[in-house]
Amino acid sequence: MQQNNSKLTSNHWGIGLVEVADGKIVSVKGHPSDPNPSEINKNIASSLNGNARISNPAVRVGWLNGTGTRGHDDYVEISWNQAYDLIAAELTRVRTDYGNDSIFAGSYGWSSAGRFHHAQSQLKRFLNAHGGFVRSEGNYSYNAALVLMPHIVGSFRDHVTQATRWPVIAQHSDLVVMFGGMATRNTQVSDGGVAKHRMVDNMKACRAAGVKFVNFSPLQRDADDSLDAEWLPPRPGTDVAIMMGLAHTLLVEGLHDQAFLDKYTVGFEKVATYLLGKSDGIAKSAEWAAEISGVSADRIRSLAIDMASSRTIVTCAAGVQRTDYGEQPLWMTVTLGAMLGQIGLPGGGFMCCYGVNANIGNIERLFRPGALSQGRNPVKNAIPVAMIAEMLLNPGRDYSYNGQTRTFPDAKMVWWAGGNPFHHHQDLLRLHKAFQSPQTIIVNELNWTSTARHADIVLPVAAPQERTDFGVGKSDNGLVPMPAHTAPPAAAKIEYNIYAELSRRLGNEDAFTEGRSETDWLEKLWQETQSAANAHNIHLPDLEEFMSGDFISLPDPSPQQVFLSDFRADPNANPLPTPSGKIELFSQRISDFDLPDCPGHPTWFPMRDLATGQDKQHPLYLLSGQPETRLHSQLDNGDFSTSRKVKGREPVLIHPQDARVRGIADGDIVELFNDRGRCLAGAVLTKEIAQGCLFLWTGAWWDPDFDAEHMRDRHGNPNVLTHDLRTSSLTQSSAAHSALVDVAPFTQQPPEIQIHKKPCFKSLSRSDIQNKIQKKVEHG
């Protein structure tokens, strides 16, 4: 094993080699064995040492005084003892007065690649040890698939581990038809980390083997240049219409595989009736699809013929299901794959969400490593992850979800750790309003993000490079040592130690710590990992030796994997976990839910903003996606992230023709707007974006100007413009890609970006602060 003087760290975007000087991290570089290391590592040192780093615990002055507005208030710095007193008192008060189902812990992963210092697990373990909390379920990335797919094919979380490997596609496929593309910028990252970035090389191998690619996306770069993909840019939100035009052609030309449909699926006759227009009077022909999508009818027809005569795999990107009625493109992807009859064959069939991370179809982990248990949550209430604002604004209201009727809790306390809702949630002005509702909000953070600025109590925490851990990706084959390279700066603390001290003050320390220190837990989790490895005849070194060495690479458990091959070989012996045991192209269960926005078979719905005529005022489609410069909003103030901004603003891609008619030049500061909000951005003119569309990257820290119209965002966060409606009442998922806007040159003096600095701090005497805190504690 190569020695590297303990320089390694693991991030969700890959392994880093850490350089330290004078007690500070000065750089993080990619590992030399990684064929395509991510440049996101360049953000780490500059962000951790930046002006926005939280130095000390802080309290919002308005909360102490019973006044003010979250997100727009001054803070005072306090000691850790004062913070512990406040939190212990507030937690006790809320639990006593309202019960544990009034506590919402909205942590949403991605903060650390470590197995022990995982922000979500640490917080949830702490709260479970003290009576529990209301949680969120699902995710923003592909929630529609998580809820829909079990009804029609099976667990989507299983699908992503069972996906056909890309080397198999290179060997056996003729054609890959991509709805939403296959953006390599997304494949920099993976849940829990990625030891080696394989996607780019696997894509190149497919093209070298002669595999042809078709890219249905408004953004040409959603397919890597190496693929030489045919670009067919549709109007956003019309993928379902194109899929139906393809399916209609297969059906009327007799190119569908009826034998496969009869043996492996149920309900195709209802789908066929709909495609032919017998149920609603509208044939879903290539001409019908062309009028809706802007893709020519001739190309839709000829592509359908190509697909039927080739070994074809149909893919649907995660972003395509983050639209109004986002369940429908998923269902139609499955339907197309079934009609072609190639599901379960090497290089054929379908797969949803290829390219959502670095590992789907590239690698899988051999075994499950040790992980910190979150314990048992006595509170059973949970909300879909995209309904946070809805919950805070409508306590006690009923809502529909996956065929159930649920009731929103009345959240009096919110505790956030390891996530940034003012990045990933939609309609940020509505979320800002919703965040005024709880009595108390606590946030653990590295930097003064907008989420931290909406907190009443802010706790500065250690970064992954400032604590000891080990990384193992959720779907990766690398074990990565993560020694602490520096101590946490100023008063920042390791979260485990924060919860241990709070548990001690609350009289329940053993329930959280089990009598173990941080070091004890790491030894325990590593021993569990060693035991799991031993079951596969792999010997791992002891923890001390592992921590001083290089990462360990494990074998791929299934390098020739083909999705649903066992089901195809014998559907009776290997039934799917659906009511029929087959692929449900019509779902009686969903039909019985009687949902107007998600019937029992794939259905075409127009985008909501189009249906209500919003395009007359705001004619441009807004798309937003993962940038190449950071993971979501993490470390947005880092050097790599800021290097790609335009005059300090997030870049927005504009077609030259759309820019010309609006008087916009490349590099101009522009204002995007609709009835929901406004933001500034830096114009980048390119023909890579389809005319009539804008592309604004996600993750710029929200920087509202409270004196401007719509609290205009200075920085370029697209979620001030997106609506906070869900895909449908079946999955209640995010529909971020269904927004209409307009854009114009910004002719005023551009305001200075504020969010990468610390907020205003109030000058209060220590005695004043202590008196206010004492009153809060006594009230608690």
Short mmCIF file of N, CA, C and O in Angstrom, two decimals, residues 143-237:
data_model
loop_
_atom_site.label_atom_id
_atom_site.label_comp_id
_atom_site.label_asym_id
_atom_site.label_seq_id
_atom_site.Cartn_x
_atom_site.Cartn_y
_atom_site.Cartn_z
N ASN A 143 -37.05 12.10 -6.87
CA ASN A 143 -38.10 11.65 -5.97
C ASN A 143 -39.28 11.02 -6.71
O ASN A 143 -39.90 10.07 -6.23
N ALA A 144 -39.61 11.56 -7.89
CA ALA A 144 -40.72 10.97 -8.65
C ALA A 144 -40.44 9.50 -8.95
O ALA A 144 -41.34 8.66 -8.87
N ALA A 145 -39.19 9.18 -9.27
CA ALA A 145 -38.83 7.79 -9.53
C ALA A 145 -38.93 6.95 -8.27
O ALA A 145 -39.37 5.79 -8.30
N LEU A 146 -38.53 7.52 -7.14
CA LEU A 146 -38.57 6.77 -5.89
C LEU A 146 -39.99 6.33 -5.53
O LEU A 146 -40.20 5.23 -5.01
N VAL A 147 -40.97 7.18 -5.82
CA VAL A 147 -42.35 6.88 -5.44
C VAL A 147 -43.09 6.14 -6.55
O VAL A 147 -43.85 5.21 -6.29
N LEU A 148 -42.87 6.54 -7.81
CA LEU A 148 -43.61 5.93 -8.92
C LEU A 148 -43.14 4.52 -9.25
O LEU A 148 -43.95 3.60 -9.44
N MET A 149 -41.84 4.33 -9.37
CA MET A 149 -41.32 3.08 -9.91
C MET A 149 -41.75 1.83 -9.15
O MET A 149 -41.98 0.78 -9.77
N PRO A 150 -41.85 1.85 -7.82
CA PRO A 150 -42.33 0.64 -7.15
C PRO A 150 -43.70 0.16 -7.63
O PRO A 150 -43.99 -1.03 -7.57
N HIS A 151 -44.52 1.08 -8.13
CA HIS A 151 -45.83 0.69 -8.63
C HIS A 151 -45.75 -0.01 -9.98
O HIS A 151 -46.60 -0.85 -10.30
N ILE A 152 -44.73 0.32 -10.78
CA ILE A 152 -44.75 -0.16 -12.17
C ILE A 152 -43.60 -1.09 -12.51
O ILE A 152 -43.74 -1.92 -13.41
N VAL A 153 -42.45 -0.99 -11.81
CA VAL A 153 -41.31 -1.87 -12.12
C VAL A 153 -40.68 -2.45 -10.85
O VAL A 153 -40.23 -3.58 -10.83
N GLY A 154 -40.62 -1.66 -9.79
CA GLY A 154 -39.97 -2.10 -8.56
C GLY A 154 -39.19 -0.96 -7.96
O GLY A 154 -39.17 0.17 -8.46
N SER A 155 -38.48 -1.23 -6.87
CA SER A 155 -37.77 -0.20 -6.12
C SER A 155 -36.72 0.48 -6.98
O SER A 155 -35.81 -0.17 -7.51
N PHE A 156 -36.82 1.81 -7.08
CA PHE A 156 -35.84 2.52 -7.89
C PHE A 156 -34.46 2.50 -7.24
O PHE A 156 -33.44 2.53 -7.94
N ARG A 157 -34.40 2.46 -5.92
CA ARG A 157 -33.09 2.37 -5.27
C ARG A 157 -32.39 1.07 -5.66
O ARG A 157 -31.16 1.02 -5.75
N ASP A 158 -33.17 0.02 -5.90
CA ASP A 158 -32.57 -1.21 -6.41
C ASP A 158 -32.14 -1.04 -7.86
O ASP A 158 -31.11 -1.58 -8.29
N HIS A 159 -32.93 -0.29 -8.64
CA HIS A 159 -32.60 -0.11 -10.06
C HIS A 159 -31.22 0.51 -10.23
O HIS A 159 -30.46 0.11 -11.13
N VAL A 160 -30.90 1.51 -9.41
CA VAL A 160 -29.62 2.21 -9.61
C VAL A 160 -28.44 1.31 -9.29
O VAL A 160 -27.34 1.51 -9.82
N THR A 161 -28.63 0.30 -8.45
CA THR A 161 -27.55 -0.65 -8.19
C THR A 161 -27.53 -1.76 -9.23
O THR A 161 -26.50 -2.40 -9.45
N GLN A 162 -28.68 -2.01 -9.89
CA GLN A 162 -28.79 -3.08 -10.87
C GLN A 162 -28.57 -2.61 -12.31
O GLN A 162 -28.65 -3.42 -13.24
N ALA A 163 -28.28 -1.34 -12.49
CA ALA A 163 -28.20 -0.78 -13.84
C ALA A 163 -27.18 -1.50 -14.70
O ALA A 163 -26.11 -1.92 -14.23
N THR A 164 -27.50 -1.65 -15.97
CA THR A 164 -26.57 -2.24 -16.93
C THR A 164 -25.27 -1.45 -16.95
O THR A 164 -25.28 -0.22 -17.03
N ARG A 165 -24.15 -2.15 -16.87
CA ARG A 165 -22.84 -1.49 -16.85
C ARG A 165 -22.53 -0.87 -18.22
O ARG A 165 -22.86 -1.44 -19.28
N TRP A 166 -21.84 0.26 -18.20
CA TRP A 166 -21.50 0.95 -19.45
C TRP A 166 -20.58 0.13 -20.35
O TRP A 166 -20.72 0.18 -21.58
N PRO A 167 -19.64 -0.65 -19.83
CA PRO A 167 -18.87 -1.50 -20.74
C PRO A 167 -19.75 -2.51 -21.48
O PRO A 167 -19.43 -2.89 -22.63
N VAL A 168 -20.85 -2.95 -20.87
CA VAL A 168 -21.79 -3.84 -21.56
C VAL A 168 -22.48 -3.09 -22.69
O VAL A 168 -22.68 -3.63 -23.79
N ILE A 169 -22.84 -1.83 -22.43
CA ILE A 169 -23.46 -1.01 -23.47
C ILE A 169 -22.49 -0.81 -24.63
O ILE A 169 -22.87 -0.90 -25.82
N ALA A 170 -21.23 -0.55 -24.30
CA ALA A 170 -20.22 -0.37 -25.35
C ALA A 170 -20.10 -1.62 -26.22
O ALA A 170 -19.91 -1.54 -27.44
N GLN A 171 -20.25 -2.77 -25.61
CA GLN A 171 -20.06 -4.03 -26.34
C GLN A 171 -21.30 -4.42 -27.15
O GLN A 171 -21.17 -4.99 -28.23
N HIS A 172 -22.50 -4.10 -26.65
CA HIS A 172 -23.70 -4.67 -27.23
C HIS A 172 -24.67 -3.65 -27.85
O HIS A 172 -25.49 -4.05 -28.68
N SER A 173 -24.62 -2.40 -27.44
CA SER A 173 -25.62 -1.45 -27.93
C SER A 173 -25.26 -0.89 -29.29
O SER A 173 -24.08 -0.73 -29.63
N ASP A 174 -26.31 -0.57 -30.05
CA ASP A 174 -26.15 0.18 -31.29
C ASP A 174 -26.54 1.64 -31.11
O ASP A 174 -25.95 2.53 -31.73
N LEU A 175 -27.53 1.88 -30.25
CA LEU A 175 -28.14 3.20 -30.16
C LEU A 175 -28.53 3.49 -28.72
O LEU A 175 -29.14 2.64 -28.05
N VAL A 176 -28.18 4.68 -28.25
CA VAL A 176 -28.62 5.17 -26.94
C VAL A 176 -29.42 6.45 -27.17
O VAL A 176 -28.89 7.44 -27.69
N VAL A 177 -30.70 6.41 -26.83
CA VAL A 177 -31.59 7.56 -27.00
C VAL A 177 -31.77 8.19 -25.63
O VAL A 177 -32.36 7.59 -24.72
N MET A 178 -31.25 9.42 -25.48
CA MET A 178 -31.16 10.06 -24.17
C MET A 178 -32.17 11.20 -24.07
O MET A 178 -32.06 12.19 -24.80
N PHE A 179 -33.12 11.09 -23.19
CA PHE A 179 -34.02 12.19 -22.88
C PHE A 179 -33.45 12.95 -21.68
O PHE A 179 -33.33 12.42 -20.59
N GLY A 180 -33.03 14.20 -21.94
CA GLY A 180 -32.34 14.97 -20.92
C GLY A 180 -30.84 14.82 -20.96
O GLY A 180 -30.13 15.36 -20.10
N GLY A 181 -30.32 14.11 -21.93
CA GLY A 181 -28.88 14.00 -22.10
C GLY A 181 -28.24 13.09 -21.06
O GLY A 181 -28.89 12.25 -20.42
N MET A 182 -26.93 13.27 -20.89
CA MET A 182 -26.12 12.49 -19.97
C MET A 182 -24.98 13.40 -19.50
O MET A 182 -23.82 13.22 -19.85
N ALA A 183 -25.32 14.42 -18.74
CA ALA A 183 -24.38 15.50 -18.42
C ALA A 183 -23.22 15.00 -17.57
O ALA A 183 -23.42 14.52 -16.45
N THR A 184 -22.01 15.12 -18.10
CA THR A 184 -20.85 14.64 -17.35
C THR A 184 -20.55 15.52 -16.14
O THR A 184 -19.89 15.06 -15.21
N ARG A 185 -21.05 16.76 -16.11
CA ARG A 185 -20.83 17.59 -14.92
C ARG A 185 -21.48 16.95 -13.69
O ARG A 185 -20.99 17.11 -12.57
N ASN A 186 -22.59 16.24 -13.90
CA ASN A 186 -23.25 15.56 -12.78
C ASN A 186 -22.45 14.37 -12.29
O ASN A 186 -22.57 13.97 -11.12
N THR A 187 -21.67 13.78 -13.18
CA THR A 187 -20.96 12.56 -12.83
C THR A 187 -19.64 12.82 -12.11
O THR A 187 -18.84 11.90 -11.93
N GLN A 188 -19.43 14.05 -11.69
CA GLN A 188 -18.32 14.34 -10.78
C GLN A 188 -18.59 13.82 -9.38
O GLN A 188 -17.67 13.61 -8.60
N VAL A 189 -19.88 13.67 -9.02
CA VAL A 189 -20.25 13.45 -7.63
C VAL A 189 -20.98 12.13 -7.48
O VAL A 189 -21.57 11.60 -8.42
N SER A 190 -20.95 11.61 -6.25
CA SER A 190 -21.72 10.42 -5.93
C SER A 190 -21.95 10.38 -4.43
O SER A 190 -21.11 10.86 -3.64
N ASP A 191 -23.07 9.80 -4.02
CA ASP A 191 -23.42 9.72 -2.61
C ASP A 191 -22.30 9.03 -1.83
O ASP A 191 -21.96 7.88 -2.11
N GLY A 192 -21.73 9.71 -0.86
CA GLY A 192 -20.69 9.12 -0.05
C GLY A 192 -19.30 9.17 -0.63
O GLY A 192 -18.33 8.86 0.05
N GLY A 193 -19.19 9.54 -1.90
CA GLY A 193 -17.87 9.68 -2.49
C GLY A 193 -17.63 8.76 -3.66
O GLY A 193 -18.39 7.82 -3.93
N VAL A 194 -16.55 9.04 -4.38
CA VAL A 194 -16.17 8.27 -5.56
C VAL A 194 -14.65 8.24 -5.62
O VAL A 194 -14.00 9.28 -5.59
N ALA A 195 -14.09 7.04 -5.67
CA ALA A 195 -12.63 6.92 -5.67
C ALA A 195 -12.03 7.25 -7.04
O ALA A 195 -10.99 7.90 -7.13
N LYS A 196 -12.70 6.79 -8.10
CA LYS A 196 -12.22 7.07 -9.46
C LYS A 196 -13.40 7.46 -10.33
O LYS A 196 -14.45 6.80 -10.30
N HIS A 197 -13.22 8.51 -11.14
CA HIS A 197 -14.26 8.97 -12.05
C HIS A 197 -14.14 8.21 -13.37
O HIS A 197 -13.23 8.45 -14.15
N ARG A 198 -15.08 7.29 -13.62
CA ARG A 198 -15.00 6.38 -14.75
C ARG A 198 -15.89 6.78 -15.93
O ARG A 198 -15.76 6.25 -17.02
N MET A 199 -16.85 7.69 -15.69
CA MET A 199 -17.91 7.91 -16.66
C MET A 199 -17.38 8.42 -18.00
O MET A 199 -17.78 7.95 -19.07
N VAL A 200 -16.49 9.39 -17.98
CA VAL A 200 -16.01 9.99 -19.22
C VAL A 200 -15.32 8.94 -20.09
O VAL A 200 -15.59 8.83 -21.30
N ASP A 201 -14.46 8.14 -19.50
CA ASP A 201 -13.77 7.11 -20.27
C ASP A 201 -14.73 6.05 -20.78
O ASP A 201 -14.58 5.54 -21.91
N ASN A 202 -15.74 5.70 -19.98
CA ASN A 202 -16.73 4.72 -20.45
C ASN A 202 -17.57 5.27 -21.59
O ASN A 202 -17.94 4.53 -22.51
N MET A 203 -17.87 6.56 -21.56
CA MET A 203 -18.59 7.18 -22.67
C MET A 203 -17.75 7.15 -23.94
O MET A 203 -18.25 6.84 -25.03
N LYS A 204 -16.49 7.49 -23.80
CA LYS A 204 -15.60 7.46 -24.96
C LYS A 204 -15.48 6.05 -25.53
O LYS A 204 -15.42 5.87 -26.76
N ALA A 205 -15.47 5.06 -24.66
CA ALA A 205 -15.38 3.68 -25.13
C ALA A 205 -16.62 3.28 -25.91
O ALA A 205 -16.53 2.55 -26.91
N CYS A 206 -17.78 3.77 -25.49
CA CYS A 206 -19.01 3.50 -26.23
C CYS A 206 -18.94 4.08 -27.64
O CYS A 206 -19.27 3.42 -28.63
N ARG A 207 -18.50 5.32 -27.72
CA ARG A 207 -18.44 5.96 -29.03
C ARG A 207 -17.39 5.28 -29.92
O ARG A 207 -17.61 5.09 -31.12
N ALA A 208 -16.25 4.91 -29.32
CA ALA A 208 -15.21 4.23 -30.10
C ALA A 208 -15.70 2.88 -30.62
O ALA A 208 -15.25 2.42 -31.69
N ALA A 209 -16.64 2.27 -29.90
CA ALA A 209 -17.19 0.99 -30.34
C ALA A 209 -18.28 1.15 -31.37
O ALA A 209 -18.86 0.16 -31.84
N GLY A 210 -18.62 2.40 -31.72
CA GLY A 210 -19.61 2.64 -32.76
C GLY A 210 -21.01 2.87 -32.26
O GLY A 210 -21.96 2.94 -33.07
N VAL A 211 -21.21 2.99 -30.95
CA VAL A 211 -22.54 3.25 -30.41
C VAL A 211 -22.95 4.67 -30.80
O VAL A 211 -22.17 5.62 -30.64
N LYS A 212 -24.17 4.83 -31.30
CA LYS A 212 -24.69 6.14 -31.67
C LYS A 212 -25.55 6.69 -30.53
O LYS A 212 -26.24 5.93 -29.84
N PHE A 213 -25.49 8.01 -30.36
CA PHE A 213 -26.22 8.66 -29.29
C PHE A 213 -27.12 9.74 -29.87
O PHE A 213 -26.74 10.47 -30.80
N VAL A 214 -28.32 9.85 -29.31
CA VAL A 214 -29.26 10.92 -29.65
C VAL A 214 -29.57 11.67 -28.37
O VAL A 214 -29.93 11.07 -27.35
N ASN A 215 -29.43 12.99 -28.41
CA ASN A 215 -29.57 13.84 -27.22
C ASN A 215 -30.80 14.73 -27.35
O ASN A 215 -30.78 15.72 -28.08
N PHE A 216 -31.87 14.35 -26.67
CA PHE A 216 -33.04 15.22 -26.56
C PHE A 216 -32.86 16.11 -25.33
O PHE A 216 -33.16 15.71 -24.19
N SER A 217 -32.37 17.30 -25.52
CA SER A 217 -32.18 18.25 -24.42
C SER A 217 -32.07 19.65 -24.99
O SER A 217 -31.47 19.84 -26.06
N PRO A 218 -32.62 20.65 -24.32
CA PRO A 218 -32.43 22.03 -24.79
C PRO A 218 -30.99 22.52 -24.67
O PRO A 218 -30.65 23.55 -25.24
N LEU A 219 -30.15 21.78 -23.92
CA LEU A 219 -28.76 22.16 -23.73
C LEU A 219 -27.87 21.14 -24.41
O LEU A 219 -27.83 19.96 -24.03
N GLN A 220 -27.13 21.58 -25.44
CA GLN A 220 -26.31 20.64 -26.22
C GLN A 220 -25.24 19.98 -25.37
O GLN A 220 -24.95 18.79 -25.53
N ARG A 221 -24.66 20.72 -24.42
CA ARG A 221 -23.58 20.16 -23.62
C ARG A 221 -24.07 19.13 -22.59
O ARG A 221 -23.26 18.58 -21.84
N ASP A 222 -25.37 18.85 -22.57
CA ASP A 222 -25.86 17.73 -21.76
C ASP A 222 -25.40 16.40 -22.32
O ASP A 222 -25.62 15.36 -21.70
N ALA A 223 -24.80 16.40 -23.49
CA ALA A 223 -24.10 15.23 -24.02
C ALA A 223 -22.65 15.64 -24.25
O ALA A 223 -22.38 16.67 -24.91
N ASP A 224 -21.71 14.88 -23.73
CA ASP A 224 -20.30 15.21 -23.87
C ASP A 224 -19.90 15.24 -25.34
O ASP A 224 -20.41 14.47 -26.16
N ASP A 225 -18.98 16.14 -25.67
CA ASP A 225 -18.53 16.28 -27.06
C ASP A 225 -18.00 14.97 -27.62
O ASP A 225 -18.13 14.69 -28.83
N SER A 226 -17.41 14.15 -26.75
CA SER A 226 -16.80 12.90 -27.23
C SER A 226 -17.84 11.93 -27.78
O SER A 226 -17.49 11.00 -28.53
N LEU A 227 -19.13 12.12 -27.43
CA LEU A 227 -20.17 11.22 -27.90
C LEU A 227 -20.59 11.51 -29.34
O LEU A 227 -21.21 10.66 -29.98
N ASP A 228 -20.28 12.72 -29.81
CA ASP A 228 -20.71 13.11 -31.16
C ASP A 228 -22.21 12.84 -31.33
O ASP A 228 -22.66 12.30 -32.35
N ALA A 229 -22.98 13.21 -30.31
CA ALA A 229 -24.41 12.89 -30.28
C ALA A 229 -25.19 13.77 -31.23
O ALA A 229 -24.88 14.96 -31.42
N GLU A 230 -26.22 13.21 -31.83
CA GLU A 230 -27.17 14.00 -32.60
C GLU A 230 -28.00 14.82 -31.60
O GLU A 230 -28.59 14.27 -30.67
N TRP A 231 -28.02 16.13 -31.81
CA TRP A 231 -28.73 17.02 -30.88
C TRP A 231 -30.10 17.36 -31.47
O TRP A 231 -30.20 17.97 -32.54
N LEU A 232 -31.14 16.97 -30.74
CA LEU A 232 -32.51 17.27 -31.12
C LEU A 232 -33.15 18.04 -29.97
O LEU A 232 -33.77 17.45 -29.07
N PRO A 233 -32.99 19.36 -29.94
CA PRO A 233 -33.48 20.14 -28.79
C PRO A 233 -35.00 20.30 -28.80
O PRO A 233 -35.54 20.93 -29.71
N PRO A 234 -35.70 19.75 -27.82
CA PRO A 234 -37.14 19.94 -27.75
C PRO A 234 -37.49 21.17 -26.91
O PRO A 234 -36.65 21.71 -26.20
N ARG A 235 -38.72 21.61 -27.00
CA ARG A 235 -39.20 22.58 -26.02
C ARG A 235 -39.20 21.90 -24.66
O ARG A 235 -39.61 20.74 -24.52
N PRO A 236 -38.74 22.60 -23.62
CA PRO A 236 -38.71 21.97 -22.29
C PRO A 236 -40.08 21.46 -21.87
O PRO A 236 -41.11 22.06 -22.16
N GLY A 237 -40.07 20.30 -21.22
CA GLY A 237 -41.31 19.73 -20.71
C GLY A 237 -42.11 18.95 -21.72
O GLY A 237 -43.24 18.53 -21.44
#
